[in-house]
Amino acid sequence: MKHKFIEALKSNNLEQLKNVHKSDLHNHATRGADIRFIEEWCKQDLERAPHKFDNLMDMQEWYNKTIKPVCIGKEGFLKRIEGAFRHAKEDGVKLLSMSFGVGDAIFFDNNLELYVKAIHETHQKVAKDMQFIPVICFGRTPDIKPIEKCFDEILSLNYFKSIDLVGDDTHSVNNYKNIYKKAKENGYILKAHVGEFGDAESIRKAVDILELDQVQHGISAVESKEVMKWLATNKIQLNVCPTSNVMLKRVEDYKSHPIQELYHVGISVTINTDDMLIFNQSVSMEYLNIYKAGILSASELNQIRENGLIL
């Protein structure tokens, strides 16, 4: 696989890259499909996302205007996650860690058991041979009691294998400490979105408080040599999404992406899609983007690819 991957990068061969095993460890399920799959299903052309968004609100506005009107209710939810599994399979993803928001249980009358059943059946129907880590995702909120109750029910279902936290990553994660403690006791992989918009120190604080194994994004760590060294020493993995960072103006372009410096100081990084339906870049494309930018070599990118396949 190593030589095939390196050769594909050097020859700019996307089709060959698709045939090389890789992981996608930062993927939001309802935004993981190829937009062309959704167009084929709804039988209409959809507006593509702009080259860059000014902020997360602009991105959400585009999504609400373009995708939600054609992906309505339970059928629309199921089609989006089917598309996410299908796209990952077609792109050669062998290890998929994909997150599901607890709020989407609304499509199943808030019955979490039916929600989980639908996810499992879609996985088995579309990509049963793919190693799949289902992630339960919560939004940051000061009202933690309903979340704690919900998480107890989620644990009883014995389905999800990881937990993630999204929302304004400049806010404290203190009130999620007990939830993450329970998740750890149940063998979950502990993740949270930190260091996309927040500063370097917010990453260290979140890792400490929640005892994180992995950070979704984490690119602000580059602001602090001390934090980068601490992440490397403590073997905290950053699941980076280059195109997402460019399109949301966290970095100017691929050439200036901090993945180069993060990798070279010894931090474990992976390359992922985030929201394929919005950013329209597969994992294979992301590897090509970084290679063509000249910031990491083909051998270094292969090491990142191989590391991403290790559980």
PDB file of C-alpha atoms in Angstrom:
ATOM      1  CA  MET A   1       0.000   0.000   0.000  1.00  0.00           C
ATOM      2  CA  LYS A   2       2.857   2.388   0.873  1.00  0.00           C
ATOM      3  CA  HIS A   3       4.440   2.377  -2.572  1.00  0.00           C
ATOM      4  CA  LYS A   4       1.068   2.562  -4.325  1.00  0.00           C
ATOM      5  CA  PHE A   5       0.077   5.571  -2.221  1.00  0.00           C
ATOM      6  CA  ILE A   6       3.358   7.431  -2.762  1.00  0.00           C
ATOM      7  CA  GLU A   7       3.285   6.714  -6.493  1.00  0.00           C
ATOM      8  CA  ALA A   8      -0.318   7.962  -6.723  1.00  0.00           C
ATOM      9  CA  LEU A   9       0.593  11.239  -5.000  1.00  0.00           C
ATOM     10  CA  LYS A  10       3.621  11.835  -7.185  1.00  0.00           C
ATOM     11  CA  SER A  11       1.671  11.111 -10.384  1.00  0.00           C
ATOM     12  CA  ASN A  12      -1.423  13.069  -9.254  1.00  0.00           C
ATOM     13  CA  ASN A  13      -3.501   9.916  -9.714  1.00  0.00           C
ATOM     14  CA  LEU A  14      -6.714  10.363  -7.752  1.00  0.00           C
ATOM     15  CA  GLU A  15      -8.231   7.070  -8.890  1.00  0.00           C
ATOM     16  CA  GLN A  16      -5.215   5.155  -7.628  1.00  0.00           C
ATOM     17  CA  LEU A  17      -5.358   7.015  -4.318  1.00  0.00           C
ATOM     18  CA  LYS A  18      -8.942   5.862  -3.889  1.00  0.00           C
ATOM     19  CA  ASN A  19      -7.728   2.271  -3.985  1.00  0.00           C
ATOM     20  CA  VAL A  20      -5.362   2.758  -1.060  1.00  0.00           C
ATOM     21  CA  HIS A  21      -6.677   2.115   2.462  1.00  0.00           C
ATOM     22  CA  LYS A  22      -7.127   5.214   4.559  1.00  0.00           C
ATOM     23  CA  SER A  23      -9.109   6.542   7.514  1.00  0.00           C
ATOM     24  CA  ASP A  24     -11.566   9.381   8.052  1.00  0.00           C
ATOM     25  CA  LEU A  25     -11.721  10.183  11.760  1.00  0.00           C
ATOM     26  CA  HIS A  26     -13.426  13.579  11.616  1.00  0.00           C
ATOM     27  CA  ASN A  27     -16.646  13.170   9.674  1.00  0.00           C
ATOM     28  CA  HIS A  28     -20.092  14.532  10.515  1.00  0.00           C
ATOM     29  CA  ALA A  29     -22.527  11.911   9.284  1.00  0.00           C
ATOM     30  CA  THR A  30     -25.332  14.085   7.949  1.00  0.00           C
ATOM     31  CA  ARG A  31     -22.768  16.183   6.070  1.00  0.00           C
ATOM     32  CA  GLY A  32     -20.575  13.344   4.853  1.00  0.00           C
ATOM     33  CA  ALA A  33     -22.150  12.580   1.475  1.00  0.00           C
ATOM     34  CA  ASP A  34     -20.977  13.690  -1.952  1.00  0.00           C
ATOM     35  CA  ILE A  35     -23.300  16.474  -3.113  1.00  0.00           C
ATOM     36  CA  ARG A  36     -23.599  14.699  -6.470  1.00  0.00           C
ATOM     37  CA  PHE A  37     -25.181  11.723  -4.698  1.00  0.00           C
ATOM     38  CA  ILE A  38     -27.799  14.012  -3.166  1.00  0.00           C
ATOM     39  CA  GLU A  39     -28.430  15.664  -6.547  1.00  0.00           C
ATOM     40  CA  GLU A  40     -29.004  12.297  -8.175  1.00  0.00           C
ATOM     41  CA  TRP A  41     -31.442  11.335  -5.443  1.00  0.00           C
ATOM     42  CA  CYS A  42     -33.452  14.592  -5.409  1.00  0.00           C
ATOM     43  CA  LYS A  43     -33.190  14.980  -9.188  1.00  0.00           C
ATOM     44  CA  GLN A  44     -32.086  18.601  -9.164  1.00  0.00           C
ATOM     45  CA  ASP A  45     -28.891  20.595  -9.402  1.00  0.00           C
ATOM     46  CA  LEU A  46     -27.711  22.117  -6.139  1.00  0.00           C
ATOM     47  CA  GLU A  47     -25.712  25.270  -5.653  1.00  0.00           C
ATOM     48  CA  ARG A  48     -22.117  24.608  -4.648  1.00  0.00           C
ATOM     49  CA  ALA A  49     -20.647  26.196  -1.548  1.00  0.00           C
ATOM     50  CA  PRO A  50     -18.649  29.402  -2.082  1.00  0.00           C
ATOM     51  CA  HIS A  51     -14.866  29.293  -2.225  1.00  0.00           C
ATOM     52  CA  LYS A  52     -14.757  30.587   1.354  1.00  0.00           C
ATOM     53  CA  PHE A  53     -17.200  31.342   4.156  1.00  0.00           C
ATOM     54  CA  ASP A  54     -16.820  34.327   6.467  1.00  0.00           C
ATOM     55  CA  ASN A  55     -17.725  32.253   9.528  1.00  0.00           C
ATOM     56  CA  LEU A  56     -19.619  29.199  10.790  1.00  0.00           C
ATOM     57  CA  MET A  57     -22.924  31.054  10.615  1.00  0.00           C
ATOM     58  CA  ASP A  58     -22.437  31.693   6.907  1.00  0.00           C
ATOM     59  CA  MET A  59     -21.661  28.025   6.378  1.00  0.00           C
ATOM     60  CA  GLN A  60     -24.792  26.985   8.263  1.00  0.00           C
ATOM     61  CA  GLU A  61     -26.863  29.460   6.272  1.00  0.00           C
ATOM     62  CA  TRP A  62     -25.650  27.892   3.009  1.00  0.00           C
ATOM     63  CA  TYR A  63     -26.427  24.417   4.354  1.00  0.00           C
ATOM     64  CA  ASN A  64     -29.908  25.436   5.514  1.00  0.00           C
ATOM     65  CA  LYS A  65     -30.650  27.079   2.168  1.00  0.00           C
ATOM     66  CA  THR A  66     -29.178  24.419  -0.115  1.00  0.00           C
ATOM     67  CA  ILE A  67     -29.279  20.996   1.533  1.00  0.00           C
ATOM     68  CA  LYS A  68     -32.042  20.978   4.121  1.00  0.00           C
ATOM     69  CA  PRO A  69     -34.886  21.849   1.710  1.00  0.00           C
ATOM     70  CA  VAL A  70     -34.188  18.699  -0.334  1.00  0.00           C
ATOM     71  CA  CYS A  71     -33.295  16.397   2.587  1.00  0.00           C
ATOM     72  CA  ILE A  72     -36.492  16.533   4.584  1.00  0.00           C
ATOM     73  CA  GLY A  73     -37.453  14.433   7.590  1.00  0.00           C
ATOM     74  CA  LYS A  74     -36.471  10.827   8.205  1.00  0.00           C
ATOM     75  CA  GLU A  75     -36.038  10.057   4.518  1.00  0.00           C
ATOM     76  CA  GLY A  76     -33.677  12.983   4.067  1.00  0.00           C
ATOM     77  CA  PHE A  77     -31.694  12.002   7.165  1.00  0.00           C
ATOM     78  CA  LEU A  78     -31.319   8.398   6.019  1.00  0.00           C
ATOM     79  CA  LYS A  79     -30.295   9.452   2.520  1.00  0.00           C
ATOM     80  CA  ARG A  80     -27.591  11.751   3.870  1.00  0.00           C
ATOM     81  CA  ILE A  81     -26.034   9.075   6.096  1.00  0.00           C
ATOM     82  CA  GLU A  82     -26.337   6.518   3.304  1.00  0.00           C
ATOM     83  CA  GLY A  83     -24.436   8.957   1.118  1.00  0.00           C
ATOM     84  CA  ALA A  84     -21.776   9.409   3.803  1.00  0.00           C
ATOM     85  CA  PHE A  85     -21.134   5.666   4.071  1.00  0.00           C
ATOM     86  CA  ARG A  86     -21.241   5.264   0.304  1.00  0.00           C
ATOM     87  CA  HIS A  87     -18.774   8.091  -0.323  1.00  0.00           C
ATOM     88  CA  ALA A  88     -16.311   6.816   2.282  1.00  0.00           C
ATOM     89  CA  LYS A  89     -16.450   3.332   0.778  1.00  0.00           C
ATOM     90  CA  GLU A  90     -15.864   4.646  -2.748  1.00  0.00           C
ATOM     91  CA  ASP A  91     -12.899   6.686  -1.516  1.00  0.00           C
ATOM     92  CA  GLY A  92     -11.155   3.658  -0.014  1.00  0.00           C
ATOM     93  CA  VAL A  93     -11.827   4.540   3.620  1.00  0.00           C
ATOM     94  CA  LYS A  94     -11.332   1.407   5.730  1.00  0.00           C
ATOM     95  CA  LEU A  95     -11.637   3.023   9.162  1.00  0.00           C
ATOM     96  CA  LEU A  96     -14.479   5.496   9.542  1.00  0.00           C
ATOM     97  CA  SER A  97     -15.188   7.410  12.725  1.00  0.00           C
ATOM     98  CA  MET A  98     -18.418   9.270  12.025  1.00  0.00           C
ATOM     99  CA  SER A  99     -20.411  11.432  14.430  1.00  0.00           C
ATOM    100  CA  PHE A 100     -24.176  11.584  14.905  1.00  0.00           C
ATOM    101  CA  GLY A 101     -25.926  14.418  16.699  1.00  0.00           C
ATOM    102  CA  VAL A 102     -28.297  13.342  19.417  1.00  0.00           C
ATOM    103  CA  GLY A 103     -30.819  15.871  18.097  1.00  0.00           C
ATOM    104  CA  ASP A 104     -31.351  13.822  14.923  1.00  0.00           C
ATOM    105  CA  ALA A 105     -33.231  11.269  17.013  1.00  0.00           C
ATOM    106  CA  ILE A 106     -36.160  13.626  16.390  1.00  0.00           C
ATOM    107  CA  PHE A 107     -36.619  11.823  13.054  1.00  0.00           C
ATOM    108  CA  PHE A 108     -37.408   8.688  15.060  1.00  0.00           C
ATOM    109  CA  ASP A 109     -39.818  10.316  17.540  1.00  0.00           C
ATOM    110  CA  ASN A 110     -36.839  10.807  19.877  1.00  0.00           C
ATOM    111  CA  ASN A 111     -36.594   7.056  20.296  1.00  0.00           C
ATOM    112  CA  LEU A 112     -32.847   6.492  20.638  1.00  0.00           C
ATOM    113  CA  GLU A 113     -33.153   2.748  20.131  1.00  0.00           C
ATOM    114  CA  LEU A 114     -34.831   3.245  16.738  1.00  0.00           C
ATOM    115  CA  TYR A 115     -32.260   5.925  15.872  1.00  0.00           C
ATOM    116  CA  VAL A 116     -29.365   3.568  16.571  1.00  0.00           C
ATOM    117  CA  LYS A 117     -31.092   0.742  14.679  1.00  0.00           C
ATOM    118  CA  ALA A 118     -31.386   2.941  11.575  1.00  0.00           C
ATOM    119  CA  ILE A 119     -27.678   3.896  11.721  1.00  0.00           C
ATOM    120  CA  HIS A 120     -26.620   0.278  12.165  1.00  0.00           C
ATOM    121  CA  GLU A 121     -28.816  -0.972   9.332  1.00  0.00           C
ATOM    122  CA  THR A 122     -27.512   1.712   6.962  1.00  0.00           C
ATOM    123  CA  HIS A 123     -23.913   0.819   7.820  1.00  0.00           C
ATOM    124  CA  GLN A 124     -24.603  -2.874   7.198  1.00  0.00           C
ATOM    125  CA  LYS A 125     -26.438  -2.205   3.942  1.00  0.00           C
ATOM    126  CA  VAL A 126     -23.870   0.138   2.412  1.00  0.00           C
ATOM    127  CA  ALA A 127     -20.450  -0.596   3.925  1.00  0.00           C
ATOM    128  CA  LYS A 128     -20.590  -3.644   6.180  1.00  0.00           C
ATOM    129  CA  ASP A 129     -16.916  -4.505   5.625  1.00  0.00           C
ATOM    130  CA  MET A 130     -15.760  -1.063   6.728  1.00  0.00           C
ATOM    131  CA  GLN A 131     -14.422  -0.727  10.268  1.00  0.00           C
ATOM    132  CA  PHE A 132     -16.841   1.754  11.789  1.00  0.00           C
ATOM    133  CA  ILE A 133     -16.604   3.766  14.994  1.00  0.00           C
ATOM    134  CA  PRO A 134     -19.964   5.441  15.679  1.00  0.00           C
ATOM    135  CA  VAL A 135     -19.565   8.698  17.596  1.00  0.00           C
ATOM    136  CA  ILE A 136     -22.291  10.386  19.640  1.00  0.00           C
ATOM    137  CA  CYS A 137     -22.004  14.137  19.335  1.00  0.00           C
ATOM    138  CA  PHE A 138     -23.295  16.797  21.743  1.00  0.00           C
ATOM    139  CA  GLY A 139     -23.449  20.548  21.395  1.00  0.00           C
ATOM    140  CA  ARG A 140     -21.997  22.792  24.068  1.00  0.00           C
ATOM    141  CA  THR A 141     -24.755  24.012  26.382  1.00  0.00           C
ATOM    142  CA  PRO A 142     -24.949  25.370  29.949  1.00  0.00           C
ATOM    143  CA  ASP A 143     -28.049  23.202  30.570  1.00  0.00           C
ATOM    144  CA  ILE A 144     -26.242  19.938  31.196  1.00  0.00           C
ATOM    145  CA  LYS A 145     -28.901  17.937  33.109  1.00  0.00           C
ATOM    146  CA  PRO A 146     -30.880  16.789  30.016  1.00  0.00           C
ATOM    147  CA  ILE A 147     -27.614  15.825  28.327  1.00  0.00           C
ATOM    148  CA  GLU A 148     -26.551  13.721  31.331  1.00  0.00           C
ATOM    149  CA  LYS A 149     -29.873  11.897  31.321  1.00  0.00           C
ATOM    150  CA  CYS A 150     -29.693  11.326  27.584  1.00  0.00           C
ATOM    151  CA  PHE A 151     -26.139  10.006  27.812  1.00  0.00           C
ATOM    152  CA  ASP A 152     -27.150   7.435  30.422  1.00  0.00           C
ATOM    153  CA  GLU A 153     -29.701   6.081  27.945  1.00  0.00           C
ATOM    154  CA  ILE A 154     -27.104   6.114  25.153  1.00  0.00           C
ATOM    155  CA  LEU A 155     -24.721   4.074  27.292  1.00  0.00           C
ATOM    156  CA  SER A 156     -27.442   1.501  27.921  1.00  0.00           C
ATOM    157  CA  LEU A 157     -27.757   0.904  24.160  1.00  0.00           C
ATOM    158  CA  ASN A 158     -24.100  -0.235  23.960  1.00  0.00           C
ATOM    159  CA  TYR A 159     -23.678   1.028  20.389  1.00  0.00           C
ATOM    160  CA  PHE A 160     -21.602   4.203  20.258  1.00  0.00           C
ATOM    161  CA  LYS A 161     -17.849   3.846  20.761  1.00  0.00           C
ATOM    162  CA  SER A 162     -16.779   7.476  20.948  1.00  0.00           C
ATOM    163  CA  ILE A 163     -18.004  10.892  22.078  1.00  0.00           C
ATOM    164  CA  ASP A 164     -17.520  14.339  20.570  1.00  0.00           C
ATOM    165  CA  LEU A 165     -18.391  17.889  21.576  1.00  0.00           C
ATOM    166  CA  VAL A 166     -19.152  20.661  19.083  1.00  0.00           C
ATOM    167  CA  GLY A 167     -20.126  24.318  19.263  1.00  0.00           C
ATOM    168  CA  ASP A 168     -18.253  27.484  20.175  1.00  0.00           C
ATOM    169  CA  ASP A 169     -14.845  26.114  21.126  1.00  0.00           C
ATOM    170  CA  THR A 170     -13.922  29.283  22.989  1.00  0.00           C
ATOM    171  CA  HIS A 171     -16.364  28.232  25.756  1.00  0.00           C
ATOM    172  CA  SER A 172     -15.383  26.154  28.779  1.00  0.00           C
ATOM    173  CA  VAL A 173     -16.009  22.399  28.750  1.00  0.00           C
ATOM    174  CA  ASN A 174     -16.090  22.068  32.552  1.00  0.00           C
ATOM    175  CA  ASN A 175     -19.735  21.039  32.765  1.00  0.00           C
ATOM    176  CA  TYR A 176     -19.125  18.005  30.519  1.00  0.00           C
ATOM    177  CA  LYS A 177     -16.526  16.513  32.847  1.00  0.00           C
ATOM    178  CA  ASN A 178     -18.841  13.920  34.429  1.00  0.00           C
ATOM    179  CA  ILE A 179     -20.230  12.828  31.064  1.00  0.00           C
ATOM    180  CA  TYR A 180     -16.722  12.292  29.689  1.00  0.00           C
ATOM    181  CA  LYS A 181     -15.751  10.421  32.852  1.00  0.00           C
ATOM    182  CA  LYS A 182     -18.623   7.993  32.246  1.00  0.00           C
ATOM    183  CA  ALA A 183     -17.666   7.715  28.588  1.00  0.00           C
ATOM    184  CA  LYS A 184     -14.093   6.835  29.557  1.00  0.00           C
ATOM    185  CA  GLU A 185     -15.297   4.224  32.043  1.00  0.00           C
ATOM    186  CA  ASN A 186     -17.254   2.646  29.187  1.00  0.00           C
ATOM    187  CA  GLY A 187     -14.249   2.480  26.881  1.00  0.00           C
ATOM    188  CA  TYR A 188     -15.190   5.371  24.597  1.00  0.00           C
ATOM    189  CA  ILE A 189     -12.664   7.234  22.467  1.00  0.00           C
ATOM    190  CA  LEU A 190     -12.830  10.761  23.887  1.00  0.00           C
ATOM    191  CA  LYS A 191     -12.893  13.632  21.383  1.00  0.00           C
ATOM    192  CA  ALA A 192     -13.941  17.274  21.318  1.00  0.00           C
ATOM    193  CA  HIS A 193     -13.823  20.146  18.847  1.00  0.00           C
ATOM    194  CA  VAL A 194     -11.186  22.468  20.267  1.00  0.00           C
ATOM    195  CA  GLY A 195      -8.603  24.811  18.810  1.00  0.00           C
ATOM    196  CA  GLU A 196     -10.394  25.561  15.573  1.00  0.00           C
ATOM    197  CA  PHE A 197     -11.406  29.067  16.657  1.00  0.00           C
ATOM    198  CA  GLY A 198     -10.152  29.029  20.255  1.00  0.00           C
ATOM    199  CA  ASP A 199      -6.516  29.566  21.226  1.00  0.00           C
ATOM    200  CA  ALA A 200      -3.747  27.072  21.976  1.00  0.00           C
ATOM    201  CA  GLU A 201      -4.271  27.110  25.719  1.00  0.00           C
ATOM    202  CA  SER A 202      -7.955  26.186  25.292  1.00  0.00           C
ATOM    203  CA  ILE A 203      -6.775  22.915  23.721  1.00  0.00           C
ATOM    204  CA  ARG A 204      -4.618  21.981  26.698  1.00  0.00           C
ATOM    205  CA  LYS A 205      -7.405  22.894  29.134  1.00  0.00           C
ATOM    206  CA  ALA A 206      -9.993  20.802  27.263  1.00  0.00           C
ATOM    207  CA  VAL A 207      -7.651  17.809  27.037  1.00  0.00           C
ATOM    208  CA  ASP A 208      -6.932  18.063  30.770  1.00  0.00           C
ATOM    209  CA  ILE A 209     -10.533  18.533  31.885  1.00  0.00           C
ATOM    210  CA  LEU A 210     -12.127  15.904  29.635  1.00  0.00           C
ATOM    211  CA  GLU A 211      -9.092  13.570  29.442  1.00  0.00           C
ATOM    212  CA  LEU A 212      -9.311  13.631  25.656  1.00  0.00           C
ATOM    213  CA  ASP A 213      -7.660  11.046  23.444  1.00  0.00           C
ATOM    214  CA  GLN A 214      -8.136  13.068  20.276  1.00  0.00           C
ATOM    215  CA  VAL A 215      -8.852  16.673  19.337  1.00  0.00           C
ATOM    216  CA  GLN A 216     -11.026  17.572  16.374  1.00  0.00           C
ATOM    217  CA  HIS A 217      -9.083  20.321  14.543  1.00  0.00           C
ATOM    218  CA  GLY A 218      -6.667  21.597  17.204  1.00  0.00           C
ATOM    219  CA  ILE A 219      -4.766  23.707  14.678  1.00  0.00           C
ATOM    220  CA  SER A 220      -4.442  26.667  17.080  1.00  0.00           C
ATOM    221  CA  ALA A 221      -1.853  24.608  18.954  1.00  0.00           C
ATOM    222  CA  VAL A 222       0.657  26.036  16.477  1.00  0.00           C
ATOM    223  CA  GLU A 223       0.439  29.351  18.348  1.00  0.00           C
ATOM    224  CA  SER A 224       2.326  27.865  21.319  1.00  0.00           C
ATOM    225  CA  LYS A 225       5.507  25.793  21.218  1.00  0.00           C
ATOM    226  CA  GLU A 226       4.799  24.781  24.796  1.00  0.00           C
ATOM    227  CA  VAL A 227       1.330  23.441  23.945  1.00  0.00           C
ATOM    228  CA  MET A 228       2.637  21.639  20.856  1.00  0.00           C
ATOM    229  CA  LYS A 229       5.341  19.959  22.921  1.00  0.00           C
ATOM    230  CA  TRP A 230       2.763  19.017  25.562  1.00  0.00           C
ATOM    231  CA  LEU A 231       0.449  17.459  22.951  1.00  0.00           C
ATOM    232  CA  ALA A 232       3.321  15.481  21.454  1.00  0.00           C
ATOM    233  CA  THR A 233       4.543  14.279  24.856  1.00  0.00           C
ATOM    234  CA  ASN A 234       1.051  13.208  25.900  1.00  0.00           C
ATOM    235  CA  LYS A 235       0.341  11.557  22.526  1.00  0.00           C
ATOM    236  CA  ILE A 236      -2.807  13.553  21.849  1.00  0.00           C
ATOM    237  CA  GLN A 237      -3.956  13.077  18.259  1.00  0.00           C
ATOM    238  CA  LEU A 238      -5.237  15.992  16.178  1.00  0.00           C
ATOM    239  CA  ASN A 239      -7.819  15.062  13.532  1.00  0.00           C
ATOM    240  CA  VAL A 240      -7.186  17.849  11.030  1.00  0.00           C
ATOM    241  CA  CYS A 241      -9.440  18.917   8.129  1.00  0.00           C
ATOM    242  CA  PRO A 242      -7.396  21.097   5.745  1.00  0.00           C
ATOM    243  CA  THR A 243     -10.104  22.259   3.325  1.00  0.00           C
ATOM    244  CA  SER A 244     -12.494  23.038   6.166  1.00  0.00           C
ATOM    245  CA  ASN A 245      -9.794  25.243   7.709  1.00  0.00           C
ATOM    246  CA  VAL A 246      -9.185  27.028   4.405  1.00  0.00           C
ATOM    247  CA  MET A 247     -12.859  27.553   3.538  1.00  0.00           C
ATOM    248  CA  LEU A 248     -13.668  28.820   7.033  1.00  0.00           C
ATOM    249  CA  LYS A 249     -10.705  31.208   6.863  1.00  0.00           C
ATOM    250  CA  ARG A 250      -8.808  29.632   9.726  1.00  0.00           C
ATOM    251  CA  VAL A 251      -5.815  29.503   7.378  1.00  0.00           C
ATOM    252  CA  GLU A 252      -5.178  31.401   4.156  1.00  0.00           C
ATOM    253  CA  ASP A 253      -4.442  28.411   1.924  1.00  0.00           C
ATOM    254  CA  TYR A 254      -2.964  24.898   1.928  1.00  0.00           C
ATOM    255  CA  LYS A 255       0.610  26.217   1.766  1.00  0.00           C
ATOM    256  CA  SER A 256       0.150  28.050   5.057  1.00  0.00           C
ATOM    257  CA  HIS A 257      -1.665  25.210   6.820  1.00  0.00           C
ATOM    258  CA  PRO A 258      -0.081  24.430  10.226  1.00  0.00           C
ATOM    259  CA  ILE A 259      -0.290  20.643   9.743  1.00  0.00           C
ATOM    260  CA  GLN A 260       3.330  20.822   8.574  1.00  0.00           C
ATOM    261  CA  GLU A 261       4.623  22.330  11.819  1.00  0.00           C
ATOM    262  CA  LEU A 262       2.329  20.185  13.987  1.00  0.00           C
ATOM    263  CA  TYR A 263       3.610  17.027  12.313  1.00  0.00           C
ATOM    264  CA  HIS A 264       7.262  18.054  12.450  1.00  0.00           C
ATOM    265  CA  VAL A 265       7.182  18.691  16.214  1.00  0.00           C
ATOM    266  CA  GLY A 266       6.003  15.112  16.718  1.00  0.00           C
ATOM    267  CA  ILE A 267       2.241  15.542  17.172  1.00  0.00           C
ATOM    268  CA  SER A 268       0.158  12.691  15.804  1.00  0.00           C
ATOM    269  CA  VAL A 269      -2.063  14.194  13.091  1.00  0.00           C
ATOM    270  CA  THR A 270      -4.609  12.664  10.732  1.00  0.00           C
ATOM    271  CA  ILE A 271      -6.193  14.073   7.571  1.00  0.00           C
ATOM    272  CA  ASN A 272      -9.977  14.069   7.318  1.00  0.00           C
ATOM    273  CA  THR A 273     -13.025  15.488   5.516  1.00  0.00           C
ATOM    274  CA  ASP A 274     -15.109  17.182   8.254  1.00  0.00           C
ATOM    275  CA  ASP A 275     -18.148  17.962   6.041  1.00  0.00           C
ATOM    276  CA  MET A 276     -17.774  16.469   2.556  1.00  0.00           C
ATOM    277  CA  LEU A 277     -21.231  17.686   1.542  1.00  0.00           C
ATOM    278  CA  ILE A 278     -20.095  21.270   2.096  1.00  0.00           C
ATOM    279  CA  PHE A 279     -16.350  21.310   1.452  1.00  0.00           C
ATOM    280  CA  ASN A 280     -16.492  18.813  -1.445  1.00  0.00           C
ATOM    281  CA  GLN A 281     -13.056  17.289  -0.791  1.00  0.00           C
ATOM    282  CA  SER A 282     -12.602  13.565  -0.153  1.00  0.00           C
ATOM    283  CA  VAL A 283      -9.808  12.210   2.040  1.00  0.00           C
ATOM    284  CA  SER A 284      -7.917  11.255  -1.121  1.00  0.00           C
ATOM    285  CA  MET A 285      -8.279  14.804  -2.433  1.00  0.00           C
ATOM    286  CA  GLU A 286      -7.091  16.206   0.899  1.00  0.00           C
ATOM    287  CA  TYR A 287      -3.887  14.196   0.680  1.00  0.00           C
ATOM    288  CA  LEU A 288      -3.346  15.519  -2.834  1.00  0.00           C
ATOM    289  CA  ASN A 289      -4.075  19.091  -1.714  1.00  0.00           C
ATOM    290  CA  ILE A 290      -1.396  18.921   0.974  1.00  0.00           C
ATOM    291  CA  TYR A 291       1.110  17.158  -1.271  1.00  0.00           C
ATOM    292  CA  LYS A 292       0.676  19.644  -4.109  1.00  0.00           C
ATOM    293  CA  ALA A 293       1.079  22.513  -1.635  1.00  0.00           C
ATOM    294  CA  GLY A 294       4.576  21.156  -0.982  1.00  0.00           C
ATOM    295  CA  ILE A 295       4.375  21.279   2.807  1.00  0.00           C
ATOM    296  CA  LEU A 296       4.674  17.536   3.476  1.00  0.00           C
ATOM    297  CA  SER A 297       6.422  14.865   1.426  1.00  0.00           C
ATOM    298  CA  ALA A 298       4.748  11.780  -0.001  1.00  0.00           C
ATOM    299  CA  SER A 299       6.531   9.624   2.609  1.00  0.00           C
ATOM    300  CA  GLU A 300       5.388  11.884   5.444  1.00  0.00           C
ATOM    301  CA  LEU A 301       1.828  11.801   4.174  1.00  0.00           C
ATOM    302  CA  ASN A 302       1.987   8.030   3.970  1.00  0.00           C
ATOM    303  CA  GLN A 303       3.061   7.893   7.606  1.00  0.00           C
ATOM    304  CA  ILE A 304       0.047  10.063   8.484  1.00  0.00           C
ATOM    305  CA  ARG A 305      -2.172   7.720   6.466  1.00  0.00           C
ATOM    306  CA  GLU A 306      -0.793   4.641   8.217  1.00  0.00           C
ATOM    307  CA  ASN A 307      -1.099   6.212  11.671  1.00  0.00           C
ATOM    308  CA  GLY A 308      -4.749   6.999  10.980  1.00  0.00           C
ATOM    309  CA  LEU A 309      -5.490   3.314  10.488  1.00  0.00           C
ATOM    310  CA  ILE A 310      -4.232   2.367  13.953  1.00  0.00           C
ATOM    311  CA  LEU A 311      -6.885   2.140  16.625  1.00  0.00           C
TER     312      LEU A 311
END
